[in-house]
Structure formats: structure tokens, C-alpha cells
Short mmCIF file of C-alpha atoms and ligand atoms in Angstrom, two decimals:
data_model
loop_
_atom_site.label_atom_id
_atom_site.label_comp_id
_atom_site.label_asym_id
_atom_site.label_seq_id
_atom_site.Cartn_x
_atom_site.Cartn_y
_atom_site.Cartn_z
CA MET A 1 -12.51 -13.89 -23.64
CA GLU A 2 -13.29 -14.69 -20.03
CA LYS A 3 -13.45 -11.50 -17.99
CA VAL A 4 -13.68 -10.40 -14.38
CA THR A 5 -16.24 -7.62 -13.92
CA PHE A 6 -15.63 -4.94 -11.28
CA VAL A 7 -17.22 -2.20 -9.24
CA LEU A 8 -14.72 0.42 -8.05
CA VAL A 9 -15.31 1.97 -4.63
CA GLY A 10 -13.57 5.31 -4.13
CA ALA A 11 -12.85 7.60 -7.06
CA GLY A 12 -9.91 9.42 -5.49
CA ARG A 13 -6.16 9.27 -6.09
CA ALA A 14 -5.69 5.50 -5.81
CA GLY A 15 -9.13 4.62 -7.17
CA MET A 16 -8.60 6.45 -10.45
CA VAL A 17 -5.26 4.68 -10.99
CA HIS A 18 -7.09 1.35 -10.78
CA GLY A 19 -10.12 2.59 -12.72
CA ARG A 20 -7.99 3.81 -15.63
CA ASN A 21 -5.94 0.62 -15.65
CA LEU A 22 -9.09 -1.50 -15.77
CA VAL A 23 -10.69 0.52 -18.54
CA HIS A 24 -7.66 1.17 -20.75
CA TYR A 25 -5.01 -1.47 -20.11
CA ILE A 26 -6.55 -4.73 -18.86
CA PRO A 27 -8.70 -6.51 -21.46
CA GLU A 28 -9.46 -9.33 -18.97
CA GLY A 29 -11.06 -6.83 -16.59
CA GLU A 30 -14.26 -4.87 -17.13
CA LEU A 31 -15.31 -1.96 -14.96
CA LYS A 32 -19.09 -1.71 -14.65
CA ALA A 33 -19.55 1.11 -12.17
CA VAL A 34 -17.87 3.46 -9.76
CA VAL A 35 -19.05 4.30 -6.24
CA ASP A 36 -18.10 7.42 -4.32
CA VAL A 37 -19.95 9.06 -1.43
CA ASP A 38 -19.12 12.36 -3.09
CA ALA A 39 -21.69 12.46 -5.93
CA ALA A 40 -19.73 15.00 -7.99
CA LYS A 41 -16.60 12.84 -7.85
CA ALA A 42 -18.55 9.68 -8.69
CA GLN A 43 -20.19 11.36 -11.65
CA GLU A 44 -16.97 12.87 -12.96
CA ALA A 45 -15.10 9.57 -12.63
CA ALA A 46 -17.92 7.64 -14.29
CA GLY A 47 -17.96 10.16 -17.14
CA GLU A 48 -14.24 9.74 -17.72
CA LEU A 49 -14.30 5.96 -17.40
CA GLY A 50 -17.53 5.46 -19.36
CA VAL A 51 -19.35 3.50 -16.63
CA ARG A 52 -22.36 3.89 -14.32
CA TRP A 53 -22.03 5.60 -10.92
CA TYR A 54 -23.51 5.36 -7.44
CA THR A 55 -23.01 7.10 -4.12
CA SER A 56 -23.32 3.94 -2.02
CA PHE A 57 -21.91 0.45 -2.35
CA ASP A 58 -25.28 -0.95 -1.19
CA GLU A 59 -26.93 0.54 -4.26
CA ALA A 60 -24.24 -0.87 -6.54
CA LEU A 61 -24.71 -4.30 -4.95
CA GLU A 62 -28.42 -4.07 -5.57
CA LYS A 63 -28.27 -2.85 -9.17
CA GLU A 64 -25.08 -4.23 -10.71
CA ASN A 65 -24.14 -7.75 -11.64
CA PHE A 66 -20.37 -8.09 -11.07
CA ASP A 67 -17.65 -10.45 -9.88
CA ALA A 68 -15.27 -8.33 -7.85
CA VAL A 69 -14.87 -5.06 -6.00
CA CYS A 70 -11.82 -2.83 -6.09
CA ILE A 71 -11.75 -0.92 -2.80
CA ALA A 72 -9.92 2.40 -2.86
CA SER A 73 -11.99 4.37 -0.37
CA LEU A 74 -10.53 5.82 2.84
CA THR A 75 -8.93 3.28 5.15
CA PHE A 76 -11.57 3.48 7.90
CA THR A 77 -14.26 2.48 5.37
CA HIS A 78 -12.49 -0.70 4.18
CA ARG A 79 -14.06 -3.00 6.78
CA ASP A 80 -17.65 -2.04 5.97
CA ILE A 81 -17.15 -2.50 2.21
CA VAL A 82 -15.23 -5.76 2.66
CA GLU A 83 -17.94 -7.23 4.91
CA LYS A 84 -20.67 -6.24 2.46
CA ALA A 85 -18.73 -7.53 -0.54
CA ALA A 86 -17.91 -10.81 1.16
CA GLY A 87 -21.55 -11.18 2.23
CA ALA A 88 -22.54 -10.84 -1.43
CA LYS A 89 -19.83 -13.34 -2.53
CA LYS A 90 -17.81 -10.78 -4.45
CA HIS A 91 -14.05 -11.21 -4.81
CA ILE A 92 -12.07 -8.38 -3.25
CA PHE A 93 -9.07 -6.31 -4.24
CA CYS A 94 -8.46 -3.89 -1.36
CA GLU A 95 -6.05 -0.98 -1.08
CA LYS A 96 -3.52 -0.86 1.72
CA PRO A 97 -3.46 -0.53 4.64
CA LEU A 98 -5.91 -3.36 5.22
CA ALA A 99 -7.40 -1.47 8.16
CA GLN A 100 -6.62 1.24 10.69
CA ASN A 101 -6.39 -1.23 13.57
CA LEU A 102 -6.18 -4.93 14.37
CA GLU A 103 -9.77 -5.31 15.50
CA GLU A 104 -11.07 -4.14 12.09
CA ALA A 105 -8.49 -6.25 10.25
CA LEU A 106 -9.49 -9.41 12.12
CA ALA A 107 -13.18 -8.77 11.43
CA MET A 108 -12.34 -8.50 7.72
CA LYS A 109 -10.43 -11.76 7.84
CA ARG A 110 -13.41 -13.53 9.42
CA ALA A 111 -15.80 -12.15 6.79
CA VAL A 112 -13.58 -13.13 3.86
CA GLU A 113 -12.87 -16.62 5.20
CA ALA A 114 -16.55 -17.26 5.93
CA ALA A 115 -17.50 -16.23 2.39
CA GLY A 116 -14.63 -18.10 0.72
CA VAL A 117 -14.01 -15.25 -1.73
CA LYS A 118 -10.63 -14.29 -3.20
CA PHE A 119 -8.82 -11.38 -1.58
CA GLN A 120 -5.74 -9.42 -2.60
CA ILE A 121 -4.19 -6.49 -0.72
CA GLY A 122 -2.75 -3.59 -2.74
CA PHE A 123 0.96 -3.96 -1.98
CA MET A 124 1.89 -3.12 -5.58
CA ARG A 125 5.62 -2.97 -4.84
CA ARG A 126 5.63 -6.76 -5.05
CA TYR A 127 4.79 -6.30 -8.75
CA ASP A 128 7.31 -3.54 -9.40
CA PRO A 129 9.79 -5.09 -11.88
CA GLU A 130 12.85 -3.70 -10.10
CA ILE A 131 11.84 -4.76 -6.58
CA ARG A 132 10.67 -8.14 -7.87
CA ARG A 133 14.02 -8.74 -9.60
CA ALA A 134 15.84 -7.80 -6.38
CA TRP A 135 13.69 -10.33 -4.49
CA GLU A 136 14.54 -13.02 -7.06
CA MET A 137 18.26 -12.17 -6.73
CA VAL A 138 18.00 -12.81 -3.00
CA GLN A 139 16.19 -16.13 -3.63
CA GLU A 140 18.94 -17.09 -6.13
CA GLY A 141 21.51 -16.57 -3.37
CA LEU A 142 23.34 -13.81 -5.25
CA ILE A 143 24.09 -11.84 -2.07
CA GLY A 144 24.39 -14.78 0.33
CA ASP A 145 22.53 -14.65 3.65
CA LEU A 146 20.58 -11.52 4.48
CA VAL A 147 22.16 -9.11 6.95
CA LEU A 148 19.97 -5.99 6.57
CA VAL A 149 16.75 -5.20 4.69
CA LYS A 150 16.05 -1.49 4.73
CA SER A 151 13.14 0.27 3.07
CA THR A 152 12.82 4.04 2.88
CA GLY A 153 9.49 5.67 2.07
CA ARG A 154 9.19 9.45 1.98
CA GLY A 155 6.61 11.65 0.33
CA PRO A 156 7.03 15.21 -0.93
CA GLY A 157 3.88 16.64 0.71
CA LEU A 158 1.94 16.23 3.91
CA PRO A 159 -0.88 13.69 3.31
CA PRO A 160 -4.55 14.85 3.48
CA ALA A 161 -5.98 15.77 6.89
CA TRP A 162 -7.95 12.53 7.48
CA ILE A 163 -4.59 10.72 7.61
CA TRP A 164 -3.42 12.87 10.53
CA ASP A 165 -6.00 11.06 12.66
CA ARG A 166 -4.49 7.75 13.71
CA ALA A 167 -7.94 6.39 14.60
CA ARG A 168 -9.04 6.74 10.97
CA SER A 169 -5.85 6.06 8.99
CA GLY A 170 -3.70 3.91 11.28
CA GLY A 171 -1.19 6.79 11.38
CA MET A 172 1.66 7.70 9.09
CA LEU A 173 3.35 4.34 9.70
CA ALA A 174 0.29 2.58 8.24
CA GLU A 175 -0.54 5.12 5.55
CA VAL A 176 2.91 5.86 4.18
CA SER A 177 4.98 2.85 5.24
CA SER A 178 2.70 -0.21 4.96
CA HIS A 179 4.46 -0.85 1.67
CA ASP A 180 7.90 -0.66 3.28
CA ILE A 181 6.92 -2.97 6.15
CA ASP A 182 5.46 -5.48 3.70
CA ALA A 183 8.59 -5.27 1.53
CA VAL A 184 10.85 -6.06 4.49
CA LEU A 185 8.60 -8.96 5.55
CA TRP A 186 8.45 -10.27 1.97
CA PHE A 187 12.23 -10.30 1.64
CA VAL A 188 12.88 -11.79 5.08
CA GLN A 189 9.96 -14.26 5.10
CA LYS A 190 9.99 -14.62 8.87
CA LYS A 191 8.01 -13.39 11.83
CA PRO A 192 9.68 -10.41 13.50
CA GLU A 193 10.43 -11.17 17.17
CA ARG A 194 10.12 -7.53 18.26
CA VAL A 195 9.82 -4.05 16.87
CA PHE A 196 11.02 -0.68 18.07
CA MET A 197 9.72 2.65 16.84
CA GLU A 198 10.90 6.22 17.26
CA ALA A 199 8.98 9.15 15.79
CA LYS A 200 8.92 12.94 15.92
CA ASN A 201 7.08 15.82 14.38
CA PHE A 202 9.69 17.98 12.65
CA LYS A 203 7.69 19.92 10.08
CA SER A 204 3.93 19.71 10.64
CA PRO A 205 2.73 21.82 13.58
CA GLU A 206 -0.69 22.23 11.91
CA ALA A 207 -1.35 18.48 12.16
CA ARG A 208 -0.11 18.31 15.75
CA THR A 209 -2.49 21.07 16.83
CA GLN A 210 -5.44 18.86 15.92
CA PHE A 211 -3.84 15.51 16.73
CA PRO A 212 -1.27 15.68 19.54
CA ASP A 213 0.08 12.21 18.74
CA PHE A 214 0.84 13.11 15.11
CA TYR A 215 4.39 12.42 13.93
CA ASP A 216 5.80 13.14 10.48
CA HIS A 217 9.18 11.32 10.51
CA TYR A 218 9.89 7.94 12.03
CA LEU A 219 12.13 4.92 12.21
CA LEU A 220 11.00 1.34 12.81
CA THR A 221 13.37 -1.56 13.42
CA MET A 222 12.33 -5.19 13.25
CA ALA A 223 14.40 -7.93 14.89
CA PHE A 224 14.20 -11.40 13.32
CA LEU A 225 15.35 -14.58 15.07
CA ASP A 226 18.59 -15.77 13.39
CA GLY A 227 17.80 -13.31 10.65
CA PRO A 228 18.68 -9.89 9.30
CA PHE A 229 17.97 -6.46 10.72
CA GLY A 230 14.79 -4.97 9.28
CA VAL A 231 14.61 -1.19 9.05
CA VAL A 232 11.83 1.07 7.80
CA ASP A 233 12.33 4.81 7.72
CA GLY A 234 9.64 7.14 6.55
CA GLY A 235 8.47 10.67 6.51
CA CYS A 236 6.43 13.42 4.89
CA PRO A 237 6.65 16.18 3.85
CA VAL A 238 10.24 16.00 2.60
CA GLY A 239 9.67 18.28 -0.38
CA TYR A 240 12.58 17.09 -2.54
CA ALA A 241 10.96 13.99 -4.15
CA TYR A 242 8.81 10.93 -3.79
CA ASP A 243 11.56 8.79 -2.36
CA ALA A 244 11.09 5.01 -2.30
CA ARG A 245 14.33 3.05 -2.02
CA MET A 246 15.55 -0.26 -0.64
CA GLU A 247 18.94 -1.51 0.38
CA ILE A 248 19.41 -5.23 0.88
CA LEU A 249 22.73 -6.23 2.41
CA GLY A 250 23.87 -9.83 2.34
CA THR A 251 26.96 -11.74 3.44
CA LYS A 252 28.22 -11.75 -0.18
CA GLY A 253 26.97 -8.51 -1.65
CA MET A 254 24.43 -5.70 -1.61
CA ILE A 255 21.43 -4.75 -3.73
CA ARG A 256 20.12 -1.20 -4.07
CA VAL A 257 16.66 -0.53 -5.49
CA GLY A 258 15.07 2.76 -6.49
CA GLU A 259 16.22 6.25 -7.39
CA THR A 260 15.33 9.71 -6.22
CA GLU A 261 15.93 10.95 -9.79
CA GLY A 262 13.07 10.92 -12.28
CA ARG A 263 13.21 9.54 -15.81
CA GLY A 264 13.60 12.89 -17.63
CA PRO A 265 16.64 14.39 -19.34
CA VAL A 266 19.64 15.76 -17.44
CA LEU A 267 20.46 19.43 -18.06
CA TYR A 268 24.19 20.28 -17.89
CA THR A 269 24.92 23.97 -17.35
CA PRO A 270 28.01 26.25 -17.82
CA GLU A 271 28.13 26.45 -14.00
CA LYS A 272 29.09 22.76 -14.19
CA LYS A 273 25.82 21.63 -12.69
CA ALA A 274 23.76 18.66 -13.77
CA ILE A 275 20.05 19.24 -13.17
CA ARG A 276 17.37 16.59 -13.32
CA ASP A 277 13.78 16.33 -12.09
CA THR A 278 13.26 14.04 -9.12
CA GLN A 279 10.57 11.33 -8.78
CA ALA A 280 7.33 13.29 -8.66
CA GLY A 281 4.95 10.84 -7.02
CA TRP A 282 3.90 7.29 -6.26
CA ALA A 283 1.43 6.93 -9.13
CA LEU A 284 4.19 7.41 -11.72
CA ARG A 285 7.00 5.62 -9.85
CA PHE A 286 4.90 2.47 -9.37
CA LYS A 287 2.88 2.72 -12.61
CA ASP A 288 3.89 -0.81 -13.66
CA GLY A 289 3.23 -2.22 -10.19
CA TYR A 290 -0.36 -0.90 -10.07
CA LEU A 291 -1.10 -2.41 -13.46
CA GLU A 292 0.55 -5.75 -12.78
CA GLU A 293 -1.04 -6.23 -9.33
CA LEU A 294 -4.55 -5.92 -10.77
CA LYS A 295 -3.72 -8.22 -13.68
CA ALA A 296 -2.41 -10.77 -11.17
CA PHE A 297 -5.63 -10.52 -9.13
CA ILE A 298 -7.71 -11.10 -12.27
CA ARG A 299 -5.57 -14.08 -13.30
CA ALA A 300 -6.05 -15.63 -9.85
CA VAL A 301 -9.82 -15.09 -9.92
CA LEU A 302 -10.07 -16.63 -13.41
CA ALA A 303 -7.82 -19.56 -12.50
CA GLY A 304 -9.42 -20.11 -9.09
CA THR A 305 -6.02 -19.78 -7.35
CA ALA A 306 -5.09 -17.78 -4.25
CA PRO A 307 -4.12 -14.18 -5.08
CA THR A 308 -0.97 -12.69 -3.59
CA PRO A 309 -0.24 -10.63 -1.54
CA SER A 310 -2.98 -12.01 0.64
CA LEU A 311 -5.26 -10.70 3.37
CA GLU A 312 -2.84 -12.37 5.79
CA ASP A 313 -0.01 -10.22 4.40
CA GLY A 314 -2.14 -7.14 5.01
CA LEU A 315 -2.98 -8.34 8.52
CA ARG A 316 0.68 -8.88 9.41
CA VAL A 317 1.49 -5.31 8.45
CA VAL A 318 -1.34 -4.10 10.70
CA ARG A 319 0.18 -6.16 13.54
CA VAL A 320 3.59 -4.55 13.00
CA VAL A 321 2.03 -1.07 12.86
CA GLU A 322 0.16 -1.65 16.12
CA ALA A 323 3.28 -3.01 17.82
CA GLY A 324 5.23 -0.03 16.45
CA HIS A 325 2.79 2.44 17.97
CA GLU A 326 2.84 0.54 21.28
CA SER A 327 6.62 0.70 21.24
CA LEU A 328 6.49 4.44 20.54
CA ALA A 329 4.19 4.98 23.52
CA LEU A 330 6.31 2.83 25.85
CA GLY A 331 9.71 3.99 24.61
CA GLN A 332 10.92 0.41 24.38
CA PRO A 333 10.82 -2.61 22.02
CA VAL A 334 7.58 -4.60 21.86
CA ALA A 335 7.43 -8.34 21.23
CA ILE A 336 5.29 -9.67 18.39
CA LYS A 337 3.36 -12.64 19.72
CA GLU A 338 0.54 -13.50 17.31
CA TRP A 339 1.47 -13.83 13.66
N1 NAD B 401 -1.25 1.58 -2.98
C1 NAD B 401 -0.88 2.83 -2.88
O1 NAD B 401 0.25 3.18 -3.17
C2 NAD B 401 -1.87 3.86 -2.40
C3 NAD B 401 -1.71 5.19 -2.77
C4 NAD B 401 -2.64 6.12 -2.30
C5 NAD B 401 -3.67 5.73 -1.46
N2 NAD B 401 -3.77 4.42 -1.10
C6 NAD B 401 -4.86 3.98 -0.21
O2 NAD B 401 -6.09 4.09 -0.93
C7 NAD B 401 -7.14 4.51 -0.07
C8 NAD B 401 -7.71 5.82 -0.62
O3 NAD B 401 -6.71 6.81 -0.56
P1 NAD B 401 -6.69 8.03 -1.60
O4 NAD B 401 -5.41 8.72 -1.37
O5 NAD B 401 -7.04 7.55 -2.96
O6 NAD B 401 -7.86 8.91 -1.00
P2 NAD B 401 -8.74 10.02 -1.75
O7 NAD B 401 -9.24 10.93 -0.70
O8 NAD B 401 -7.99 10.61 -2.89
O9 NAD B 401 -9.94 9.17 -2.36
C9 NAD B 401 -10.80 8.44 -1.55
C10 NAD B 401 -12.19 8.53 -2.15
O10 NAD B 401 -13.04 7.63 -1.43
C11 NAD B 401 -14.31 8.28 -1.28
N3 NAD B 401 -15.00 7.63 -0.17
C12 NAD B 401 -14.85 7.82 1.16
N4 NAD B 401 -15.67 6.99 1.84
C13 NAD B 401 -16.33 6.25 0.93
C14 NAD B 401 -17.28 5.22 1.03
N5 NAD B 401 -17.72 4.77 2.20
N6 NAD B 401 -17.76 4.69 -0.13
C15 NAD B 401 -17.33 5.14 -1.33
N7 NAD B 401 -16.43 6.12 -1.47
C16 NAD B 401 -15.92 6.66 -0.36
C17 NAD B 401 -13.97 9.74 -1.07
O11 NAD B 401 -15.06 10.58 -1.35
C18 NAD B 401 -12.81 9.93 -2.04
O12 NAD B 401 -13.24 10.35 -3.31
C19 NAD B 401 -6.53 4.64 1.31
O13 NAD B 401 -6.74 3.45 2.04
C20 NAD B 401 -5.04 4.84 1.04
O14 NAD B 401 -4.22 4.39 2.08
C21 NAD B 401 -2.92 3.49 -1.57
#
């Protein structure tokens, strides 16, 4: 069987989802090595996955023979790894957000285009069976013309401290809600004319002490010419669940996607209560999406076709995030010019 061989960069939360999928569930993919700057993490991950390990991507490039890199290191390291991978003619699967700012994102685009390698951004919601079916329903005209596309993304806990620093993560809008922004853009398939963002810090004084511009709950609206309203609302830490839902309103109907309830049993009590666990986290909720996105990338590499979602899709989300932050600073809507 023809295979795509990989090096995984970043053996953290997202990286191990991809690593395990490659090793256990994707026969057309073969993981050769894992890279993590933290030697203990690299070694532990390599032990579990049964592959070699390195503490720098340069060393992996020098010693391993492979086709593609799966980048799941921290956002502010994406550009460096992408430029090195592209320079070595490796195909690239890169976690979202593409980058923490537009300058980095544009540099990545130049590197990938110059090298002519395949690139896919990790917006796995496009491969979630439920969201995908909703998208098809819209294409089939089942709800008429779009009126509103709303995507809610909330996490139970406050993300790790590096994410509090907008200069390194792109901020909560990029870290938590890149998926939601991409989902709205994917459903609407138009350039937003302008965006407006409001944000506050309700629950995280510890983050604000270090980073005065830190916000933990926010609302972003996107206005489309002759098109629907786009709304993204996000926040962490909400405590009650990992909450990823969409509502798509059309002129002839409405589609709801996602549940706050988990998949477990419902306990009915003599107090006439029904108790059920909520969605625990993103890795479980989008288990199918993570698997299917990597399979799709491998299929595209093997077939020589363009993978989707593309670097351009990642770049557009970075543009919306930057415009959102500009709007937040100005207290007024900001026009999107370049697309
Ligand atoms: N698609 C999704 O739903 C999803 C979910 C979580 C995280 N992410 C994204 O994945 C990326 C990683 O996030 P995470 O939550 O897994 O972080 P994490 O902290 O759990 O793991 C990141 C790992 O990368 C390593 N690392 C840092 N710099 C490195 C470098 N230069 N080379 C090699 N390894 C390096 C760290 O030591 C760490 O082990 C981020 O961009 C994040 O936004 C995406």
C-alpha cells in the first residue's frame, strides 16, 4: 500500500491526538518520529507511539526520511517549522490557528507557495459528520437562503498561560474560536465586509494581572454583503461543559448542530431529576473530525490534489481575528479589505 510518512512536531494535547490516529487508525499514514523541545515529553510520546524522537525539527529533518510534517507545537512556533518544512519540500498539516498574526501567516503562505508543497490547516470541524451534514443541507437548499450563521465555542477551563499572551497565541479569539470563525466562513462562502468585536474579562483576574488586554468572553459579528449575519460567541472558563454548537437560520427553516450533553446514560432520580454528563472536552467531541481530517490530507497527498481546508482558509481566519482585535481596540466595526 502507498503510504505517507510523517514526523510529528509537538507531543502535547493536540499532537498526541494526531500521533495516536496515525499509529492506530490510519493504515495509509506512517509516523516515523516525534519532535518536542521538552525531551521528557518527546521520549514519553515516542515510547507510547513506538517511534524515534528528537528535541529539534532540524535534527529530524537531517536524520529522517519522510514525506510530511504534522505541526502541533505552540502557535508562535508554526511559522519557523512551516518555513523549514517547506524548504525541505515536505508536505504540511498544521494545527490552527495558522499563526498568531498576519505577518507570520503571510510569510508562511510565501514559503509554502514557493516550495509547491501541499498544506492543510487543522479545522477538523469541517470533517465532523454532523457539521458536514448540516453544510450539505444548506447546499441542498433545505433551509432556503441563509439569514444567520452562529457558532458558539466555549471551554470548561481557562487555557494554559501561554495562550493569555496575545502576541504568542493570537488571543482567545484565535485560540478558542478559529474553528467557529472558519465554520461561519465555510457556510457563508463570502468575504465579510466588516467585523465588530466586544470582549470582557469576567472570570480570569489572574490572566489579566499578567496581560492587561486579556479577555475571557467575547462576541464577534461578521457582516456579509447581501448575505446572512455571522456571529461567533466564545469564552472560557465556563465550567459546565465543552460547548460547541451552531445554529443556521434560513428563510425556510433552521438547523441546529451540537449538544452540551455527553453520550453517556441519563440517570432519573426519585426527585424527578434527569442527570447526564456534559461534553467533557474537544478531543472526544471531535474525535471523528480529527481522524477524518488527517485521512483527507493523506488522500490529497497521495492523489496529488489540493487538500482542504487550505492555507488560504487559515489565513482568512487570521485576517478576521486581527480585524476583530482592531475593532475591540477602536470600539467600532472594522472593514475587511484584503481577502
Ligand atoms: N484543532 C484543535 O481543536 C486544537 C486543539 C488544541 C490545540 N490546538 C492547537 O495545537 C497547537 C498546540 O496546542 P496544545 O494545546 O496541543 O499545546 P500543548 O502545550 O499541549 O503541546 C504543545 C507541545 O509543543 C511543544 N513545543 C513547543 N515548541 C516547540 C517547538 N519549537 N518544536 C517542537 N515542539 C515544541 C511543547 O513542549 C508541548 O509539548 C496550538 O497551535 C493550538 O492552538 C488545536
